[in-house]
mmCIF file of C-alpha atoms in Angstrom:
data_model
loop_
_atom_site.group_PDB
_atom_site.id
_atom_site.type_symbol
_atom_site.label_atom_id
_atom_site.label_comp_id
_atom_site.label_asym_id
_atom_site.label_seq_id
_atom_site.Cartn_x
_atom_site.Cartn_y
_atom_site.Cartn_z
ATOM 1 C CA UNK A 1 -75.632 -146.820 -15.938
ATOM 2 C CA UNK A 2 -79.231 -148.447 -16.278
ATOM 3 C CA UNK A 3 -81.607 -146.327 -17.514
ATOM 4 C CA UNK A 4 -85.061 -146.410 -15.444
ATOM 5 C CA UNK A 5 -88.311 -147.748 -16.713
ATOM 6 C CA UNK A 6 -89.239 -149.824 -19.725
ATOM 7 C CA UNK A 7 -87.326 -150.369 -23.312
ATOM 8 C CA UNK A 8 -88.454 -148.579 -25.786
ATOM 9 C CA UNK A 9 -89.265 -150.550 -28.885
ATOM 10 C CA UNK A 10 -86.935 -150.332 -31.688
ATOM 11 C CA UNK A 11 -88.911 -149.239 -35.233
ATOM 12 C CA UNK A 12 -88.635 -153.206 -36.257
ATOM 13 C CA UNK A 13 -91.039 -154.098 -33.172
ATOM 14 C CA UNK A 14 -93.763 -152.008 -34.149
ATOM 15 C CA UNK A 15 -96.800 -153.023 -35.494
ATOM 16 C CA UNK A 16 -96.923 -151.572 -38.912
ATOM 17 C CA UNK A 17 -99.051 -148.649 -39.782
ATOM 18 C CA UNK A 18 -101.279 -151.286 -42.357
ATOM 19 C CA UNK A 19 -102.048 -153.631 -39.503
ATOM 20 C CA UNK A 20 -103.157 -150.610 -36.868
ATOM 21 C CA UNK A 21 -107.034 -150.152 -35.804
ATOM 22 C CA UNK A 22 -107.944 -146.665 -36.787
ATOM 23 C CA UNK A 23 -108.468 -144.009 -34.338
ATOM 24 C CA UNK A 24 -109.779 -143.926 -30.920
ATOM 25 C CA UNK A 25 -111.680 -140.868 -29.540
ATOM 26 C CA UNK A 26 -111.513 -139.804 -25.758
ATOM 27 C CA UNK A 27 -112.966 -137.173 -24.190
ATOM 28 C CA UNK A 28 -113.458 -136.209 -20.555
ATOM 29 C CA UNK A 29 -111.402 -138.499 -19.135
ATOM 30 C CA UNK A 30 -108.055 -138.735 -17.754
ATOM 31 C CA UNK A 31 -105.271 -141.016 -19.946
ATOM 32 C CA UNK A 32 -102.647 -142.668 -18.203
ATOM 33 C CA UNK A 33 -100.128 -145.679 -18.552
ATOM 34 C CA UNK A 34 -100.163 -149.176 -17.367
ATOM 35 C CA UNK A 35 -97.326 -151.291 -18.774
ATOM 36 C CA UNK A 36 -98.259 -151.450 -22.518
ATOM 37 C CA UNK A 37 -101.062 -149.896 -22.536
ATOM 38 C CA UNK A 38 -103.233 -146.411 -22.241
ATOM 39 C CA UNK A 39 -105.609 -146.576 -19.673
ATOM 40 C CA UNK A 40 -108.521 -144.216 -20.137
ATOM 41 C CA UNK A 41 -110.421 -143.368 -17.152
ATOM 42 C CA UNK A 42 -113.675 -141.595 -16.617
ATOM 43 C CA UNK A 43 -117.213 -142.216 -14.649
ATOM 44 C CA UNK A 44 -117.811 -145.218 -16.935
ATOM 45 C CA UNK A 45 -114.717 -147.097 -15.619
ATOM 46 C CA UNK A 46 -111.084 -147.592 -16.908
ATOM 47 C CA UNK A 47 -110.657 -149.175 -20.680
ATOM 48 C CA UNK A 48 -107.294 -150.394 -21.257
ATOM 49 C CA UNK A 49 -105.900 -149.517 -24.564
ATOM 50 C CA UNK A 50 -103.020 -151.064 -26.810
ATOM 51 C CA UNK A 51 -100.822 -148.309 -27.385
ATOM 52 C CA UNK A 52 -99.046 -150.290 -30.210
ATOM 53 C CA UNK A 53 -102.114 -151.396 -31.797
ATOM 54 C CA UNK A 54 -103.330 -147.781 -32.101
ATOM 55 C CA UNK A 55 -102.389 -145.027 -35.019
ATOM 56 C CA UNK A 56 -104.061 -141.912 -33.809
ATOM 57 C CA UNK A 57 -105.467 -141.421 -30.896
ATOM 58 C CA UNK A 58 -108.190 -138.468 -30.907
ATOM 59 C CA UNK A 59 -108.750 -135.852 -28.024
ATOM 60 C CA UNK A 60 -111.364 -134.161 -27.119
ATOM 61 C CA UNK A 61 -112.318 -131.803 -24.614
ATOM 62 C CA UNK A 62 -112.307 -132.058 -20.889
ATOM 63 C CA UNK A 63 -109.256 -134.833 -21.202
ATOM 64 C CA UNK A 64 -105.901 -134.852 -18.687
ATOM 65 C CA UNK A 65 -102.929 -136.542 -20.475
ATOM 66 C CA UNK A 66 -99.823 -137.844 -17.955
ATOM 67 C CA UNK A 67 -96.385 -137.551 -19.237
ATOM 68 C CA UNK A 68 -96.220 -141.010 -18.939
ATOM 69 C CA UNK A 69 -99.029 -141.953 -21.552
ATOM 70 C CA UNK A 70 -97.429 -139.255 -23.884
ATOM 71 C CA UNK A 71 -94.163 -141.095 -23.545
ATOM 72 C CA UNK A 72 -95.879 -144.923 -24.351
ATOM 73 C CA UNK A 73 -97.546 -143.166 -27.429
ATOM 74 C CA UNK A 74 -94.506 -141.385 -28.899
ATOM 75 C CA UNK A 75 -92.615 -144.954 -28.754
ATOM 76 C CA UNK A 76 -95.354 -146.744 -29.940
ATOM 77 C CA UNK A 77 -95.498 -144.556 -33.071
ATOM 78 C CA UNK A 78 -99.281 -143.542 -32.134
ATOM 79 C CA UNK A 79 -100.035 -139.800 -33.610
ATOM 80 C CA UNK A 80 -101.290 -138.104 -30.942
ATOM 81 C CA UNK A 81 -104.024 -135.344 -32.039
ATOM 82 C CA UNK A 82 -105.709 -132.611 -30.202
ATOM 83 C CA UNK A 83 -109.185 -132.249 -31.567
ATOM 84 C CA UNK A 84 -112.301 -129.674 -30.531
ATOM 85 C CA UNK A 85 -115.979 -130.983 -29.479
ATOM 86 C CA UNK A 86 -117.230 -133.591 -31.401
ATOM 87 C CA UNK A 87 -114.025 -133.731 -33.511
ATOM 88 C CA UNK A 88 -115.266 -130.593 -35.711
ATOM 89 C CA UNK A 89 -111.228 -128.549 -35.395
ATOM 90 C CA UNK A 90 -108.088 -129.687 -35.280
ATOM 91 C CA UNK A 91 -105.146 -128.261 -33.413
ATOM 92 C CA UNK A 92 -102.116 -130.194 -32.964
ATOM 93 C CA UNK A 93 -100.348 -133.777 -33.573
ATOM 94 C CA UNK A 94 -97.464 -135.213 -32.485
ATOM 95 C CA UNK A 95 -94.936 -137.221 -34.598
ATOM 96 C CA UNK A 96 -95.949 -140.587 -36.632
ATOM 97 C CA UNK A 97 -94.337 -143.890 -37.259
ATOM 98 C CA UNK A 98 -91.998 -142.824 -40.214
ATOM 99 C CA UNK A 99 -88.475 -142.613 -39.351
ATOM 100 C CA UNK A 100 -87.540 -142.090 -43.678
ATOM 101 C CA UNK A 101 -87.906 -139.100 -45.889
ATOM 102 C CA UNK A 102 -88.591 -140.971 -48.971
ATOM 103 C CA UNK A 103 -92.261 -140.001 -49.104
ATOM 104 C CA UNK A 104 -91.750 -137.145 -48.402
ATOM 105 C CA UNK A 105 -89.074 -136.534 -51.124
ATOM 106 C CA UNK A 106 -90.790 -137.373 -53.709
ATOM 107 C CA UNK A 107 -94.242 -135.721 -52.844
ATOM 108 C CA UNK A 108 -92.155 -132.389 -52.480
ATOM 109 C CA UNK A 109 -90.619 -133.066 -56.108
ATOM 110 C CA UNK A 110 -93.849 -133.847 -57.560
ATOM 111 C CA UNK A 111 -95.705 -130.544 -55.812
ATOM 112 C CA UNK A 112 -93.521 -128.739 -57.031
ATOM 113 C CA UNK A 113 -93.523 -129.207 -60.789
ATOM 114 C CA UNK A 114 -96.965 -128.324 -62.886
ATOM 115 C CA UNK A 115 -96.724 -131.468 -64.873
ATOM 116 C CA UNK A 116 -95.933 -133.839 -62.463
ATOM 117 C CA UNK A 117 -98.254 -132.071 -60.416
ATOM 118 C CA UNK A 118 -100.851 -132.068 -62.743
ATOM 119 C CA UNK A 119 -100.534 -135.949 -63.201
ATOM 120 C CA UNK A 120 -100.888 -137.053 -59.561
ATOM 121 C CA UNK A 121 -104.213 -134.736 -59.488
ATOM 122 C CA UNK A 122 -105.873 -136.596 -62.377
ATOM 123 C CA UNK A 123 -104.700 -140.140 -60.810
ATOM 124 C CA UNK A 124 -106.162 -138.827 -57.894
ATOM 125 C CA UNK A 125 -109.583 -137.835 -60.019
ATOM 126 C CA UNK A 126 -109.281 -141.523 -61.749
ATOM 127 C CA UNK A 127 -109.505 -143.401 -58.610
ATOM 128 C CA UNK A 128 -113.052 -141.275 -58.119
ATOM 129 C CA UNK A 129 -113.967 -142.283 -61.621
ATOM 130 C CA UNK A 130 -113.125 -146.156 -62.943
ATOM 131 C CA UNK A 131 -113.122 -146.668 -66.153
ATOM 132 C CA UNK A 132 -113.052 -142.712 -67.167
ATOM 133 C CA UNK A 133 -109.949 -141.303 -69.336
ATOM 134 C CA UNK A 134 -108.722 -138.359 -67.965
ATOM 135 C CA UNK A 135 -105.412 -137.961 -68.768
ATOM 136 C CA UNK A 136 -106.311 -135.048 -71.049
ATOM 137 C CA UNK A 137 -108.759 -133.083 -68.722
ATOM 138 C CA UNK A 138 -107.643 -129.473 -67.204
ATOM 139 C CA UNK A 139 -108.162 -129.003 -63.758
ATOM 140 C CA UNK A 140 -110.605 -127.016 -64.352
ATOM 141 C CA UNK A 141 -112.576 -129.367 -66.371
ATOM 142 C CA UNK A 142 -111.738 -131.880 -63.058
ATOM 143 C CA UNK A 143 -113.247 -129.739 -60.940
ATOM 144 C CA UNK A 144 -116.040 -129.340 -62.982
ATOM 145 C CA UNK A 145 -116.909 -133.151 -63.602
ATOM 146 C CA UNK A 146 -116.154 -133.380 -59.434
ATOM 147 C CA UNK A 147 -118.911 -131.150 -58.713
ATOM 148 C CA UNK A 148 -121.278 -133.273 -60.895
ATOM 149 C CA UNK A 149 -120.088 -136.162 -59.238
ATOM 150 C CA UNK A 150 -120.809 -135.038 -55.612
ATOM 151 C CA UNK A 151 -124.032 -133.651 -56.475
ATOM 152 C CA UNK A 152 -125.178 -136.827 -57.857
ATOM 153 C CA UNK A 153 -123.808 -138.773 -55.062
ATOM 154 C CA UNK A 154 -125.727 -136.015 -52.430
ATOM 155 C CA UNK A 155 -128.789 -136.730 -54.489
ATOM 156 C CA UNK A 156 -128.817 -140.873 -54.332
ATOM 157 C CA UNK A 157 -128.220 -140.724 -50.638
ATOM 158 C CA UNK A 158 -131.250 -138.165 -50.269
ATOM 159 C CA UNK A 159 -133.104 -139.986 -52.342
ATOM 160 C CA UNK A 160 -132.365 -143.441 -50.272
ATOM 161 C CA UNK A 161 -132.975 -141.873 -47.234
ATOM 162 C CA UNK A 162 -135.649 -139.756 -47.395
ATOM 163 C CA UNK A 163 -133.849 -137.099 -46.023
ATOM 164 C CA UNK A 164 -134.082 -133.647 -47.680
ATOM 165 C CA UNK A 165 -130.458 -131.930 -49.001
ATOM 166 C CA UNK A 166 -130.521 -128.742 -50.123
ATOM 167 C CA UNK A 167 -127.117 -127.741 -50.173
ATOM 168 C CA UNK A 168 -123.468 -128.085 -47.762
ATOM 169 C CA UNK A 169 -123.984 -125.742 -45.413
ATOM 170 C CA UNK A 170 -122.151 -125.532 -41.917
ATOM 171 C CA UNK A 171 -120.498 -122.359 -39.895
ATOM 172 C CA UNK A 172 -117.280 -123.511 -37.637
ATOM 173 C CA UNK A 173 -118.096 -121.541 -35.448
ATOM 174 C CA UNK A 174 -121.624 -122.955 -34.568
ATOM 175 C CA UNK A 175 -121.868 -126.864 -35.199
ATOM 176 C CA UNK A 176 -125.402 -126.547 -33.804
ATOM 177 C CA UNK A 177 -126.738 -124.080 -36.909
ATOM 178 C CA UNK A 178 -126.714 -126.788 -39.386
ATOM 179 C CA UNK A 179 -129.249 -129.163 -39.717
ATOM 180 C CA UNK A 180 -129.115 -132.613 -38.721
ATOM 181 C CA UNK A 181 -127.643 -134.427 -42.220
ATOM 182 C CA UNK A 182 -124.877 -131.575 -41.875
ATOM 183 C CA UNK A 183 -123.755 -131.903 -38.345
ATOM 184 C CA UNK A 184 -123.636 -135.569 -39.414
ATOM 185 C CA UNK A 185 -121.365 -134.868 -42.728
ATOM 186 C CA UNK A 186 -119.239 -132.063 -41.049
ATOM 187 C CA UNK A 187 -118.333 -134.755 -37.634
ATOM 188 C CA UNK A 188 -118.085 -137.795 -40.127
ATOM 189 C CA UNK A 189 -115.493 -135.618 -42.362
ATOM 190 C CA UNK A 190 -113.631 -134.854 -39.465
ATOM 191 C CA UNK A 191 -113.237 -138.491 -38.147
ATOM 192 C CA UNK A 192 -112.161 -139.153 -42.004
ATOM 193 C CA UNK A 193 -109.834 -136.283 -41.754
ATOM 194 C CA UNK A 194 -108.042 -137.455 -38.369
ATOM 195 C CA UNK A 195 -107.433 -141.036 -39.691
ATOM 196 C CA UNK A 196 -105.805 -139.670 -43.345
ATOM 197 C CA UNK A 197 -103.586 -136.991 -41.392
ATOM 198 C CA UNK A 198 -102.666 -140.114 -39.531
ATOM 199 C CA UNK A 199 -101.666 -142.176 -42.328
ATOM 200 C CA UNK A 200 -100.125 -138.751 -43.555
ATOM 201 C CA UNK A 201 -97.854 -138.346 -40.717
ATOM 202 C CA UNK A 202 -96.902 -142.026 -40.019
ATOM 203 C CA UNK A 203 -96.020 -142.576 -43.535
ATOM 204 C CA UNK A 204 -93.729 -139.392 -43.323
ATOM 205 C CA UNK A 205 -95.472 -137.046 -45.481
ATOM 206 C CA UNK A 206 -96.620 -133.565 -45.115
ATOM 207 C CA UNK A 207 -100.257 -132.847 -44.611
ATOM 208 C CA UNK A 208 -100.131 -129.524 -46.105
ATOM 209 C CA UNK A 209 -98.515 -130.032 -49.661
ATOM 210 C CA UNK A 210 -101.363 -130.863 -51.511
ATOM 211 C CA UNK A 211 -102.120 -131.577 -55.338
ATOM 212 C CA UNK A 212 -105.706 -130.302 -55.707
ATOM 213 C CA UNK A 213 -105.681 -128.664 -52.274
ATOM 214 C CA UNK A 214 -103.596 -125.717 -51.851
ATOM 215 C CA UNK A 215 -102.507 -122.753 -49.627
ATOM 216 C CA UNK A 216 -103.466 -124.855 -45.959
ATOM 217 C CA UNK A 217 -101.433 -127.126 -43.289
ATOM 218 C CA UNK A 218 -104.267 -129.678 -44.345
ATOM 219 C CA UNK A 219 -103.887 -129.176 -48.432
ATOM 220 C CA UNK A 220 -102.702 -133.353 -48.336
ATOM 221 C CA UNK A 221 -105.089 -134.291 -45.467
ATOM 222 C CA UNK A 222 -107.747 -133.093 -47.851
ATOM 223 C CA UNK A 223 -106.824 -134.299 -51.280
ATOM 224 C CA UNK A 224 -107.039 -138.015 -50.039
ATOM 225 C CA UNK A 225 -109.534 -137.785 -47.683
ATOM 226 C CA UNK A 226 -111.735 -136.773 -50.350
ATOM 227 C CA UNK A 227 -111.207 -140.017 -52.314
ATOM 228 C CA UNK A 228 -112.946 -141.787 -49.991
ATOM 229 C CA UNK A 229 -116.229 -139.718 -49.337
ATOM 230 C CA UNK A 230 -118.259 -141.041 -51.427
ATOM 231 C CA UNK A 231 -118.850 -144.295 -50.019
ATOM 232 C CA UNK A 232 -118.063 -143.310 -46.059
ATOM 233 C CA UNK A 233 -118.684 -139.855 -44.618
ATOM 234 C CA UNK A 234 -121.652 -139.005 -46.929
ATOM 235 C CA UNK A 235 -123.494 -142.324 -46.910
ATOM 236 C CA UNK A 236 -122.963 -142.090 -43.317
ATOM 237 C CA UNK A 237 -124.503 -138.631 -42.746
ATOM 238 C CA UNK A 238 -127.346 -139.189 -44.616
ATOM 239 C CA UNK A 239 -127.289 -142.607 -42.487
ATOM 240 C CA UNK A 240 -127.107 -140.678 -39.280
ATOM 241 C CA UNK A 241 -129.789 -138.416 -40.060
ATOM 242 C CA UNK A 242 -132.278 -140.431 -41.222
ATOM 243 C CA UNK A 243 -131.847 -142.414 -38.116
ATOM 244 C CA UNK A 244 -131.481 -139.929 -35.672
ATOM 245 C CA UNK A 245 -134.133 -138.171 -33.062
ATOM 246 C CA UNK A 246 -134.272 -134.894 -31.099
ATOM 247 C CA UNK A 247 -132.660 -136.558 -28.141
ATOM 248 C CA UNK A 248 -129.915 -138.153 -29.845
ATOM 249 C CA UNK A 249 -126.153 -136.760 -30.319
ATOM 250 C CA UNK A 250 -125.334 -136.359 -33.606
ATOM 251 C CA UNK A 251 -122.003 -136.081 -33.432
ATOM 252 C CA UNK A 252 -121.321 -139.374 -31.938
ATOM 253 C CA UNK A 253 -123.545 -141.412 -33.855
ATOM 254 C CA UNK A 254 -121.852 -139.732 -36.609
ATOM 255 C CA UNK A 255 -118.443 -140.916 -35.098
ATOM 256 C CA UNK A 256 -119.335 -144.392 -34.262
ATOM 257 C CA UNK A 257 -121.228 -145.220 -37.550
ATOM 258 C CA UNK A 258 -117.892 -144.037 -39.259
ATOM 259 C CA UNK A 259 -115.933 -146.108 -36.859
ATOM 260 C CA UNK A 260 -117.933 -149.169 -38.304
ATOM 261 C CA UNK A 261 -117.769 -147.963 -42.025
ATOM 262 C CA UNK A 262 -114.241 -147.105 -41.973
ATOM 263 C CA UNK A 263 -113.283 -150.771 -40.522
ATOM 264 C CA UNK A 264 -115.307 -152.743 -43.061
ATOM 265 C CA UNK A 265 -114.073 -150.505 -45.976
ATOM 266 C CA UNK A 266 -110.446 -151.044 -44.446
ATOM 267 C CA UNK A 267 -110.027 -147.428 -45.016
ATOM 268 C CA UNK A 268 -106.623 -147.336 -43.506
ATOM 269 C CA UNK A 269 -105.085 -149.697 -45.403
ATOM 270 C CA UNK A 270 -106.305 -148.260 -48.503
ATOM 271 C CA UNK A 271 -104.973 -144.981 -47.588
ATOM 272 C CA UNK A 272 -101.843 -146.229 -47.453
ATOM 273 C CA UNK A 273 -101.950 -147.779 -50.341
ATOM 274 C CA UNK A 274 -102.925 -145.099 -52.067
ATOM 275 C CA UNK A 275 -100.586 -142.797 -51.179
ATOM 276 C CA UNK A 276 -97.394 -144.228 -51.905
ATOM 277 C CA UNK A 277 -99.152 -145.263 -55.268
ATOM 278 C CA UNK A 278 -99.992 -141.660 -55.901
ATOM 279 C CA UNK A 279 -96.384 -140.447 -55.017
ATOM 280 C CA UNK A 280 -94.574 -143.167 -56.979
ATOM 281 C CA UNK A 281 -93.456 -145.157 -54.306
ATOM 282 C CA UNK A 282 -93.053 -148.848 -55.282
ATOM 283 C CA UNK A 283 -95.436 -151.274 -53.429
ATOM 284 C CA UNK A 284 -93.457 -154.271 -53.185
ATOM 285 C CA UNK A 285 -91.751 -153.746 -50.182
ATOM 286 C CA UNK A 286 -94.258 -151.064 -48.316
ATOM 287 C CA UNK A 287 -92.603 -150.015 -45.553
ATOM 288 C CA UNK A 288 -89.081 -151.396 -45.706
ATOM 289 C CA UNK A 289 -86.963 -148.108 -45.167
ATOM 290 C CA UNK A 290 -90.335 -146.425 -42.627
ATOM 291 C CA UNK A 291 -88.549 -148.714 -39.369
ATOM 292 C CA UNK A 292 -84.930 -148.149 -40.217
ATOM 293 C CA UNK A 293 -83.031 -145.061 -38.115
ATOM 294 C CA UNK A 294 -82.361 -143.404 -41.104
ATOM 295 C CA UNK A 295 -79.202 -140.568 -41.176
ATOM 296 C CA UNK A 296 -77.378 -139.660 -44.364
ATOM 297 C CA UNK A 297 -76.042 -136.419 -45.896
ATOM 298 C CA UNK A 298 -76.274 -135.175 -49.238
ATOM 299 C CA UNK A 299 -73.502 -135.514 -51.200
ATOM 300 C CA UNK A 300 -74.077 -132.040 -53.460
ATOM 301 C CA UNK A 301 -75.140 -134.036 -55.983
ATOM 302 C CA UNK A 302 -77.580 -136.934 -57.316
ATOM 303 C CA UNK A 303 -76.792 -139.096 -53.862
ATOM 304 C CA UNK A 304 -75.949 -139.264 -50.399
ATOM 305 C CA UNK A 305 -72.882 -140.646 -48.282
ATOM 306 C CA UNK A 306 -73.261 -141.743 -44.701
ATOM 307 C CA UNK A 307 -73.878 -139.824 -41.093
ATOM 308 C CA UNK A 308 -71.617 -140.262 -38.463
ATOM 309 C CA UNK A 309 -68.355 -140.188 -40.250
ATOM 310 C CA UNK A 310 -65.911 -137.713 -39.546
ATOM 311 C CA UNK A 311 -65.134 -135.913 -43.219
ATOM 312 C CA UNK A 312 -62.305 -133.648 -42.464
ATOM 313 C CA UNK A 313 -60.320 -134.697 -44.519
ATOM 314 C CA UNK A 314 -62.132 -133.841 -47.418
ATOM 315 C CA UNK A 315 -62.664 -130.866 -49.342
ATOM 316 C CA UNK A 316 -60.489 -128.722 -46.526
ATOM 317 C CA UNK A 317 -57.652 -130.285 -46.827
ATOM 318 C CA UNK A 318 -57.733 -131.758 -43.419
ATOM 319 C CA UNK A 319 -58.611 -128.500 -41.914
ATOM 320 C CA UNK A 320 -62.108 -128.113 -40.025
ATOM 321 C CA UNK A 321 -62.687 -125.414 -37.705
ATOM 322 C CA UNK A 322 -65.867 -125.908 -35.488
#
């Protein structure tokens, strides 16, 4: 029997999650399907989107979503995510590109032991400080030299900008309270956050074992999301405000300034890059087992023996009783 409606692609026919554009943020609109591609239609007009060409797909308030978009999206690997107003909350995401458990093997082996631990959290800090040893710094001595490092960074930006900082200071609850260079950093970390959770998730990891992060679903999303602050979301808010008047929105100058920044710092594929460096993965062949329909079952031991054989003769003496 023929199956209705279009092929889905097989892992090897995906664009990989290094060659993807970034995210795309909808709201008040209505998302559909035609053919390939997401059409996203609103009082503007309809935009026509590569779903293959997209890894996560943002959305906001006000937005209808057909089954049939959901379905183009889920074979095209794109991470779905619901977000709030102006991309300040997260709620939900659907699955990514990774079909292997490599990643996220060895991330839950290295979480899980306070040396190894320990070591990915200072190559994390070393990446935020070239040229720095820290090999023999605590955490809390990481933290410490961190804190310095932000403030001086909050500093040059005020400084460039001319706009005053005082200090972070934002409620969920009430994205309007803040003032204008913090409604700025708190929408440009979110945008930051949605494209690392969907590096995260395509790559196969978890977003909520984290190294320096601990104790949330985002612990992961937040540990390498903050490796890139300092010359994106920060720059960007100060950026934003400086630039900004009563009239403006914040939030979505804030959102397409970090479009722009995140493109020409090629943010994504440095996220990727990064992570499978942090978690030990070998670079030479990046994503070699992420497109391969991947079943196996643990052997007891050090290894693994194939899926899909039938084993009853084994260990039972012949005798299985389902």
């Amino acid at each position: 029997m023929t199956i209705p409606g279009a092929r889905p692609p097989s892992p090897s026919e995906l664009v990989r999650v290094s060659d993807r554009i970034t995210f795309l943020y909808v709201e008040h609109a209505l998302l559909s399907r035609q053919d390939s591609a997401v059409t996203v239609t609103s009082d503007r007009g309809v935009v026509h989107v590569p779903a293959a060409q997209l890894t996560c797909l943002l959305i906001g308030p006000g937005c209808r979503l057909t089954h049939h978009a959901v379905m183009l999206l889920a074979d095209s690997g794109t991470t779905i995510a619901w977000v709030g107003e102006k991309g300040v909350r997260f709620y939900a995401a659907g699955r990514g590109l990774s079909r292997s458990s490599r990643l996220l093997e060895a991330q839950a082996r290295l979480v899980t032991n306070t040396r190894s631990r320990l070591a990915v959290a200072r190559a994390m800090y070393e990446i935020r400080f070239p040229g720095e040893d820290v090999t023999r710094l605590t955490m809390e001595q990481l933290r410490g030299r961190e804190g310095a490092r932000v403030k001086k960074v909050y500093r040059e930006h005020s400084d460039r900008t001319g706009v005053d900082w005082r200090r972070r200071d934002y409620r969920p609850d009430d994205f309007d309270a803040s003032d204008a260079v913090n409604k700025a950093l708190s929408t440009a970390n979110a945008a930051l956050y949605g494209v690392v959770h969907s590096v995260i998730v395509a790559l196969g990891c978890s977003p909520g074992l984290g190294f320096v992060h601990t104790g949330g679903d985002l612990a992961f999303v937040h540990d390498v999301a903050d490796l890139y602050k300092a010359y994106t979301s920060i720059p960007v808010a100060f950026d934003v405000a400086a630039a900004a008047t009563d009239a403006d929105d914040i939030g979505a100058l804030a959102r397409r300034m970090m479009r722009d920044v995140m493109v020409d710092e090629r943010v994504l594929e440095q996220c990727v890059r990064d992570v499978r460096r942090l978690l030990g993965v070998s670079q030479d062949d990046p994503e070699a087992d992420a497109w391969a329909e991947i079943v196996a079952l643990w052997d007891g031991g050090s290894g693994v023996v194939p899926a899909g054989v039938n084993y009853g003769d084994e260990g039972l003496g012949g005798l299985v009783d389902w």
